[in-house]
Coordinates of C-alpha atoms in Angstrom, one line a residue:
L1 CA 117.4 193.3 119.7
K2 CA 118.0 190.7 118.0
K3 CA 121.7 190.5 119.4
Q4 CA 120.1 191.4 123.3
S5 CA 117.5 187.8 122.5
S6 CA 120.1 185.7 121.5
G7 CA 122.0 187.2 124.0
L8 CA 119.1 186.2 126.3
I9 CA 118.7 182.6 124.9
S10 CA 122.3 182.0 125.4
R11 CA 122.4 182.5 129.4
S12 CA 119.2 180.6 130.0
E13 CA 120.6 177.7 128.1
D14 CA 123.7 178.3 130.9
E15 CA 122.1 178.7 133.5
E16 CA 119.8 175.2 132.5
S17 CA 123.3 173.6 132.3
L18 CA 124.2 174.5 135.4
G19 CA 121.3 173.6 137.1
V20 CA 122.4 169.6 135.3
K21 CA 125.2 169.6 136.9
D22 CA 124.1 171.1 140.3
V23 CA 121.6 168.1 140.0
K24 CA 124.3 165.2 138.8
R25 CA 126.2 166.5 141.8
T26 CA 123.5 166.6 144.7
A27 CA 122.7 162.6 143.2
T28 CA 126.2 161.4 142.9
Q29 CA 126.7 163.1 146.7
A30 CA 124.1 160.5 148.0
F31 CA 124.9 157.7 146.3
G32 CA 128.4 158.3 146.8
S33 CA 128.3 157.8 150.3
S34 CA 126.6 154.7 150.7
V35 CA 127.8 152.6 147.3
P36 CA 132.1 151.5 147.8
K37 CA 134.2 152.8 144.7
R38 CA 134.7 150.1 142.3
R39 CA 137.9 149.6 139.6
S40 CA 137.2 150.9 136.5
S41 CA 137.4 149.0 133.5
S42 CA 136.9 148.8 129.8
R43 CA 134.0 146.7 130.1
S44 CA 130.4 147.6 130.4
I45 CA 129.0 147.4 133.5
K46 CA 125.5 146.5 133.1
R47 CA 123.7 149.0 136.3
K48 CA 120.8 151.3 137.0
K49 CA 120.5 153.9 135.4
F50 CA 120.2 157.5 136.1
D51 CA 117.4 160.6 135.6
D52 CA 119.6 162.5 133.5
E53 CA 120.6 158.7 131.3
L54 CA 117.0 157.3 131.1
V55 CA 115.9 160.8 129.4
E56 CA 118.4 160.6 127.3
S57 CA 117.4 156.7 126.0
S58 CA 113.9 157.8 126.3
L59 CA 114.6 160.8 123.6
V60 CA 116.7 157.9 121.6
K61 CA 113.5 155.5 121.0
S62 CA 111.5 158.4 119.8
S63 CA 113.9 159.2 117.7
T64 CA 114.0 156.1 116.3
R65 CA 110.4 156.2 115.9
V66 CA 111.0 158.9 113.3
K67 CA 111.4 158.0 109.8
G68 CA 114.1 159.8 107.4
P69 CA 117.7 160.3 108.5
P70 CA 118.1 160.3 113.0
V71 CA 120.1 163.3 113.2
I72 CA 119.4 165.2 116.9
E73 CA 119.9 168.6 116.5
P74 CA 119.2 171.5 119.6
V75 CA 116.8 173.9 119.6
R76 CA 119.3 177.0 118.7
C77 CA 117.7 180.1 117.1
S78 CA 119.6 180.8 113.2
G79 CA 123.0 182.5 113.9
S80 CA 124.1 181.7 116.8
E81 CA 126.4 178.9 117.8
P82 CA 126.3 175.5 120.1
S83 CA 127.6 176.3 123.7
S84 CA 130.3 174.0 124.9
S85 CA 127.6 172.3 126.9
E86 CA 125.8 171.7 123.7
K87 CA 128.5 170.6 122.2
K88 CA 128.7 167.8 125.3
K89 CA 125.1 167.2 125.3
V90 CA 125.4 166.7 121.5
A91 CA 128.6 163.9 121.9
K92 CA 127.2 162.3 124.5
S93 CA 124.0 161.5 122.9
G94 CA 126.2 160.4 119.6
T95 CA 127.5 158.6 121.0
A96 CA 124.5 156.6 123.0
L97 CA 122.2 156.7 119.3
T98 CA 125.2 155.1 117.4
P99 CA 123.4 151.6 118.2
P100 CA 120.0 152.6 117.3
L101 CA 121.0 153.4 113.6
T102 CA 122.1 150.3 112.8
M103 CA 118.9 149.3 113.9
V104 CA 117.0 151.4 112.2
M105 CA 119.0 151.2 108.3
N106 CA 120.0 147.0 108.8
P107 CA 115.6 147.3 107.7
A108 CA 116.2 149.3 105.1
P109 CA 117.9 146.6 102.6
L110 CA 115.1 143.7 103.8
T111 CA 112.4 145.0 102.7
K112 CA 114.3 145.5 99.1
R113 CA 114.9 141.2 99.3
V114 CA 111.1 140.6 100.0
K115 CA 109.7 142.5 97.4
K116 CA 112.6 140.4 95.3
S117 CA 111.6 137.3 96.2
K118 CA 108.0 138.3 95.6
Q119 CA 108.8 138.5 92.2
P120 CA 109.0 135.0 91.1
L121 CA 106.9 133.7 94.0
H122 CA 103.9 136.1 91.8
I123 CA 105.2 134.2 88.9
T124 CA 105.2 131.0 89.8
K125 CA 101.9 130.5 91.5
D126 CA 100.4 128.4 89.0
L127 CA 103.1 126.0 89.3
G128 CA 102.5 124.3 92.7
R129 CA 100.0 121.7 91.6
W130 CA 101.7 120.9 88.3
K131 CA 104.6 118.3 88.7
P132 CA 107.6 118.0 86.4
T133 CA 106.0 114.1 85.8
D134 CA 102.7 115.3 85.0
D135 CA 103.9 118.0 82.3
L136 CA 105.5 114.8 80.9
L137 CA 102.8 113.1 81.0
L138 CA 100.9 115.4 79.4
I139 CA 103.5 116.1 76.5
N140 CA 103.4 112.9 75.8
A141 CA 99.8 112.4 76.0
V142 CA 99.3 115.3 73.6
L143 CA 102.1 113.9 71.3
Q144 CA 100.5 110.4 70.4
T145 CA 96.4 112.2 70.2
T146 CA 96.5 115.5 69.4
D147 CA 93.7 115.7 71.1
L148 CA 93.6 117.4 74.5
T149 CA 89.7 116.2 75.4
S150 CA 90.9 112.5 75.6
V151 CA 94.4 113.6 77.3
H152 CA 92.0 114.6 79.7
L153 CA 89.3 111.2 80.2
G154 CA 92.9 109.0 78.9
V155 CA 95.5 110.3 81.6
K156 CA 95.7 109.5 85.3
F157 CA 98.1 112.9 86.2
S158 CA 99.3 113.5 90.6
C159 CA 95.6 115.2 91.2
R160 CA 92.6 115.7 89.1
F161 CA 93.0 118.8 87.2
T162 CA 90.1 119.9 85.0
L163 CA 89.6 120.1 80.8
R164 CA 89.9 124.1 81.2
E165 CA 93.1 123.9 83.2
I166 CA 94.9 121.1 80.8
K167 CA 94.2 123.7 77.9
E168 CA 95.5 126.9 80.1
R169 CA 99.1 124.6 81.4
W170 CA 99.3 123.4 77.4
Y171 CA 98.8 126.8 76.1
A172 CA 101.2 128.2 79.3
L173 CA 103.9 125.0 77.9
L174 CA 103.9 126.9 74.7
Y175 CA 103.8 130.9 74.8
D176 CA 104.9 131.5 78.3
P177 CA 108.7 131.2 78.4
V178 CA 109.6 131.6 82.5
I179 CA 106.5 128.7 83.0
S180 CA 108.1 126.4 80.2
K181 CA 111.4 127.2 80.9
L182 CA 111.4 126.2 84.5
A183 CA 109.1 123.2 83.7
W184 CA 111.8 121.7 81.4
Q185 CA 114.5 122.5 84.2
A186 CA 112.3 120.1 86.1
M187 CA 111.9 117.8 83.9
R188 CA 115.5 117.8 83.4
Q189 CA 115.6 116.8 86.7
L190 CA 113.9 113.6 86.4
H191 CA 115.4 109.9 87.0
P192 CA 116.1 108.0 83.9
E193 CA 113.5 105.4 85.2
A194 CA 111.1 107.7 86.0
I195 CA 111.1 109.0 82.9
A196 CA 110.9 105.5 81.3
A197 CA 107.9 104.9 83.3
I198 CA 106.0 107.5 82.4
Q199 CA 107.4 107.0 79.0
S200 CA 105.4 103.0 78.7
K201 CA 102.0 104.7 80.2
A202 CA 101.7 106.9 76.6
L203 CA 98.4 106.9 75.1
F204 CA 98.3 104.5 72.3
S205 CA 98.0 106.9 68.9
Q206 CA 95.2 106.3 66.3
T207 CA 98.5 104.9 63.6
E208 CA 98.8 102.2 66.5
E209 CA 95.8 101.1 67.1
A210 CA 94.3 100.8 63.5
M211 CA 97.5 98.3 63.0
L212 CA 96.8 96.3 65.9
A213 CA 93.0 95.5 65.0
K214 CA 94.3 94.6 61.9
I215 CA 94.9 91.1 63.8
G216 CA 91.9 89.1 63.9
S217 CA 90.1 88.4 67.0
T218 CA 89.9 84.8 66.6
S219 CA 93.6 84.1 66.0
Q220 CA 95.4 83.5 69.0
P221 CA 98.8 85.9 69.1
K222 CA 101.6 85.2 70.5
L223 CA 104.6 87.9 71.5
D224 CA 106.4 86.7 68.3
V225 CA 103.3 88.6 66.1
F226 CA 103.3 92.0 67.9
Q227 CA 107.5 91.7 68.2
E228 CA 107.5 91.4 63.9
L229 CA 105.0 94.4 64.7
L230 CA 107.4 96.6 66.5
S231 CA 110.3 95.8 63.9
N232 CA 108.4 96.4 60.6
Y233 CA 107.1 99.4 61.4
P234 CA 108.8 101.5 64.2
A235 CA 108.1 105.2 62.9
V236 CA 104.2 103.6 64.1
F237 CA 104.9 102.8 67.3
H238 CA 106.0 104.4 70.6
P239 CA 109.8 103.7 71.1
S240 CA 108.8 102.5 74.9
R241 CA 106.3 99.9 73.4
T242 CA 107.1 96.2 74.3
P243 CA 105.5 93.4 72.7
K244 CA 103.6 92.6 76.2
S245 CA 101.7 95.9 75.8
L246 CA 101.1 95.5 72.4
L247 CA 99.4 92.3 73.8
V248 CA 97.2 93.7 76.2
H249 CA 95.8 96.0 74.5
W250 CA 95.1 94.0 71.4
Q251 CA 93.0 92.1 74.2
L252 CA 91.5 95.3 75.6
L253 CA 90.7 95.8 71.8
K254 CA 89.2 92.9 71.8
Q255 CA 87.0 92.8 74.7
Y256 CA 85.5 95.5 73.6
Y257 CA 84.3 94.7 69.9
L258 CA 87.1 97.3 68.4
L259 CA 89.2 94.9 66.0
D260 CA 88.6 95.0 62.3
D261 CA 87.0 91.8 61.8
Q262 CA 84.4 92.2 65.0
S263 CA 80.7 94.3 65.3
V264 CA 79.1 95.5 67.8
Q265 CA 75.1 94.4 67.9
P266 CA 73.0 97.0 68.1
L267 CA 70.1 97.3 70.8
P268 CA 67.0 95.2 69.9
K269 CA 64.6 97.7 69.1
G270 CA 60.9 97.7 71.2
D271 CA 59.7 99.0 74.4
Q272 CA 61.3 95.3 76.0
V273 CA 65.0 95.8 77.0
L274 CA 67.2 92.3 78.7
N275 CA 68.3 93.3 81.6
F276 CA 71.0 91.8 83.7
S277 CA 69.0 88.9 85.9
D278 CA 67.3 88.0 82.4
A279 CA 69.8 87.6 80.1
E280 CA 71.5 85.3 83.1
Q281 CA 68.6 83.2 82.8
M282 CA 68.8 82.7 79.2
V283 CA 72.4 81.3 79.7
D284 CA 71.8 78.6 82.5
D285 CA 68.4 77.7 80.0
V286 CA 70.6 77.3 77.3
K287 CA 73.1 75.2 78.9
L288 CA 70.5 72.6 80.7
K289 CA 69.8 71.7 77.1
E290 CA 72.9 71.0 76.3
S291 CA 74.4 67.6 75.8
R292 CA 76.0 65.6 78.8
D293 CA 79.7 65.0 78.9
E294 CA 80.0 61.4 77.8
V295 CA 83.9 61.5 79.1
L296 CA 82.5 62.4 82.5
E297 CA 80.1 59.3 82.5
H298 CA 82.2 56.9 81.5
E299 CA 84.5 58.2 84.6
L300 CA 81.6 57.7 86.5
M301 CA 81.0 54.1 85.0
V302 CA 84.3 53.0 85.9
S303 CA 84.7 54.4 89.3
D304 CA 81.2 53.1 90.1
R305 CA 82.4 49.3 89.1
H306 CA 85.5 50.1 91.0
Q307 CA 83.5 50.7 94.1
K308 CA 80.8 47.4 93.5
R309 CA 84.3 45.1 92.8
E310 CA 85.7 46.5 96.3
I311 CA 82.3 45.3 98.1
R312 CA 82.0 41.8 95.9
Q313 CA 85.5 41.5 97.9
L314 CA 84.4 42.0 101.3
E315 CA 81.2 40.3 101.3
Q316 CA 83.2 37.2 100.2
E317 CA 85.8 37.6 103.1
L318 CA 83.1 37.6 105.4
P319 CA 82.6 33.8 105.8
R320 CA 86.5 33.1 106.3
W321 CA 86.4 35.2 109.4
Q322 CA 87.1 32.7 112.3
V323 CA 85.8 35.8 115.1
L324 CA 82.9 37.4 115.0
V325 CA 82.8 40.6 116.9
D326 CA 79.4 41.2 119.1
S327 CA 79.3 44.3 121.0
I328 CA 78.7 43.9 124.9
T329 CA 75.5 44.0 126.4
G330 CA 76.4 43.4 129.8
M331 CA 78.7 42.3 132.5
S332 CA 77.1 38.7 132.9
M333 CA 78.7 35.6 131.5
P334 CA 78.1 34.7 127.6
D335 CA 75.8 32.4 126.4
F336 CA 78.2 30.2 124.6
D337 CA 76.7 28.2 121.5
N338 CA 78.4 25.0 119.9
Q339 CA 80.4 26.2 118.3
T340 CA 82.5 28.8 120.1
L341 CA 85.3 27.8 122.3
A342 CA 85.8 31.1 124.3
A343 CA 85.5 34.3 124.0
L344 CA 87.8 37.5 124.9
R345 CA 85.8 40.2 126.1
G346 CA 87.0 44.0 126.3
R347 CA 85.3 47.4 127.2
M348 CA 84.0 48.2 124.0
V349 CA 83.8 44.5 121.8
R350 CA 83.9 40.6 122.4
Y351 CA 85.4 38.4 120.4
L352 CA 84.7 34.8 119.8
M353 CA 87.2 31.9 119.2
R354 CA 86.0 29.4 116.6
S355 CA 88.6 27.5 115.3
R356 CA 91.2 26.3 117.7
E357 CA 94.2 28.5 116.7
I358 CA 93.4 32.6 116.7
T359 CA 96.4 35.2 115.5
L360 CA 95.6 39.0 117.9
G361 CA 97.5 42.3 116.3
R362 CA 96.4 45.4 114.4
A363 CA 94.7 44.7 111.0
T364 CA 95.8 47.1 108.0
K365 CA 95.4 46.8 103.9
D366 CA 98.4 44.5 103.5
K367 CA 97.7 41.9 105.9
Q368 CA 94.5 40.7 107.7
I369 CA 94.4 38.9 111.4
D370 CA 91.4 37.1 113.0
V371 CA 91.2 39.9 115.4
D372 CA 91.7 43.2 115.4
L373 CA 92.6 44.7 118.3
S374 CA 92.3 48.4 117.0
L375 CA 88.1 48.1 117.4
E376 CA 88.7 48.3 121.4
G377 CA 90.8 51.3 121.2
P378 CA 94.4 53.2 119.8
A379 CA 96.3 50.3 118.7
W380 CA 99.4 52.3 117.3
K381 CA 101.9 50.4 119.7
I382 CA 100.2 47.1 118.8
S383 CA 102.5 44.9 116.1
R384 CA 100.7 44.0 113.3
K385 CA 101.0 40.8 114.6
Q386 CA 101.2 40.0 118.6
G387 CA 100.4 37.2 119.4
I388 CA 98.4 33.7 118.4
I389 CA 95.8 31.7 121.1
K390 CA 95.9 28.1 120.6
L391 CA 94.0 25.1 121.9
K392 CA 96.0 21.9 122.5
N393 CA 94.2 18.4 122.6
N394 CA 94.4 18.2 126.2
G395 CA 91.9 21.1 126.5
D396 CA 94.3 23.4 127.7
F397 CA 94.8 27.6 125.9
F398 CA 98.2 28.8 125.5
I399 CA 99.4 32.2 124.5
A400 CA 102.3 32.9 122.6
N401 CA 104.0 36.5 121.6
E402 CA 105.3 37.2 118.6
G403 CA 105.0 40.8 119.0
R404 CA 107.8 43.6 120.2
R405 CA 105.9 44.5 122.8
P406 CA 105.2 41.9 126.1
I407 CA 102.3 40.9 127.0
Y408 CA 100.7 40.5 130.9
I409 CA 98.5 37.5 131.7
D410 CA 97.1 38.6 135.0
G411 CA 100.4 40.9 135.4
R412 CA 102.6 38.4 134.4
P413 CA 104.4 39.4 131.4
V414 CA 105.2 37.2 128.7
L415 CA 108.3 38.1 126.8
S416 CA 108.5 38.2 123.3
G417 CA 108.9 34.6 121.7
N418 CA 107.6 32.8 124.8
K419 CA 104.0 31.0 126.1
W420 CA 101.8 31.2 128.8
K421 CA 98.8 29.1 129.8
L422 CA 95.3 31.0 130.0
N423 CA 92.7 29.5 132.2
N424 CA 89.3 30.9 132.5
N425 CA 88.7 34.6 133.4
S426 CA 92.5 35.3 132.5
V427 CA 93.0 39.2 132.1
V428 CA 94.9 39.7 129.2
E429 CA 96.7 43.2 129.1
I430 CA 97.9 44.6 125.3
A431 CA 99.8 47.8 125.1
G432 CA 96.9 49.7 127.5
L433 CA 93.9 47.4 126.1
R434 CA 92.7 44.6 129.0
F435 CA 90.8 41.6 128.0
V436 CA 89.7 39.0 130.0
F437 CA 89.4 35.8 129.0
L438 CA 86.4 33.3 129.2
I439 CA 86.4 29.7 128.5
N440 CA 83.1 27.8 127.1
L441 CA 83.8 24.8 130.0
E442 CA 81.0 22.8 128.9
L443 CA 82.7 22.6 125.1
I444 CA 85.9 22.1 126.4
S445 CA 85.1 19.4 128.9
L446 CA 83.2 17.8 125.6
I447 CA 86.2 18.0 123.8
K448 CA 88.9 16.5 126.6
A449 CA 86.4 13.7 126.6
E450 CA 86.4 12.8 123.3
A451 CA 90.3 13.0 123.3
A452 CA 90.5 10.8 126.5
K453 CA 88.8 7.6 124.5
M454 CA 91.4 8.3 121.4
A455 CA 94.7 7.8 123.5
P456 CA 93.9 4.3 124.4
Q457 CA 93.3 3.6 120.9

């Protein structure tokens, strides 16, 4: 029975293989008539897969999903040998399964690598916030103060740590070999300048503050005093201390009344406690009751005397002026008095001529003139002594140009060093400033008559 059953199974398998071959032949005949023959090549050509190839590829995909060694064998009973067609199938499937085998076998070492990399990450998960600079700050501060609470209050780390975190980190640096080794390697890679900057921020120990507190608060120590302290007590002070840093810390101690000769005044005992505004008012009242500054009063007295002297000098110069300046009230003819010979009227002011000779120009501190043309308008182009107006004995007025720029009389230029006669209502233009020269004809006629009487004598 066993032999008959095995023979039947082998026959059925041979028939199946023959059926598959017939299907392949019909497929090649069907497609071979339409598709032209191609030249064979060693390269793999991308083409559409046939039905049997699709079945084989699906079997390969299903085999890749199964875990374990990928071995595909045909279904057969024990004791039977595989036929030639089965061997061909196994050979074909073996060639097709070589790429998936590599794909399945390669991820195994990757999983092992991931597991190995996870172990140090699990150990160093607490090292992210603590930088090597923080570790160095913590070590220096603990060596100086031997108190983790003062380290928590006085040291400024890269981020805010709680007292519990600082304690845990310190114990880890002391007793955990992995963390201490990693921290030591990271601190050794720091730049020397960074290490020096961190050491300069080290907290002051109690012995250092005791040495600084011996310096009196009333004294004004210089850097030489602190340099002597550093040279005399090198074992007490930190190696990174400088005279400047000691001076700054001593000033802080003095500000908070922590020196030996200072004492903090106790708060007043009672219900009434002074606030800031009340204390400020008391300070202001004390300042008001202080004596006056004698030096300031003396300086104010001297400046007052100087101003009075200048006012007196100006009052003495008033009668010496020969020209009076009045504001123009209208364009009508001015009313001359018995002492005014002529008038030089501008747009803003009017100059009265009461002597036979007056000077025109721009007044300065060093030099005073009779007619200051800067009162009329911008006179920065006018010379300090621009010209002279003079009355002759025959009653004629002449103007002489003594400045750099020309003087225009009725549109005619009078150059420097020349003279020109002035008539009544003559227009005088000097550096863009225009004036009208008006003559007191009544007074000039009297002067001419007196000059004519004196001439025959």
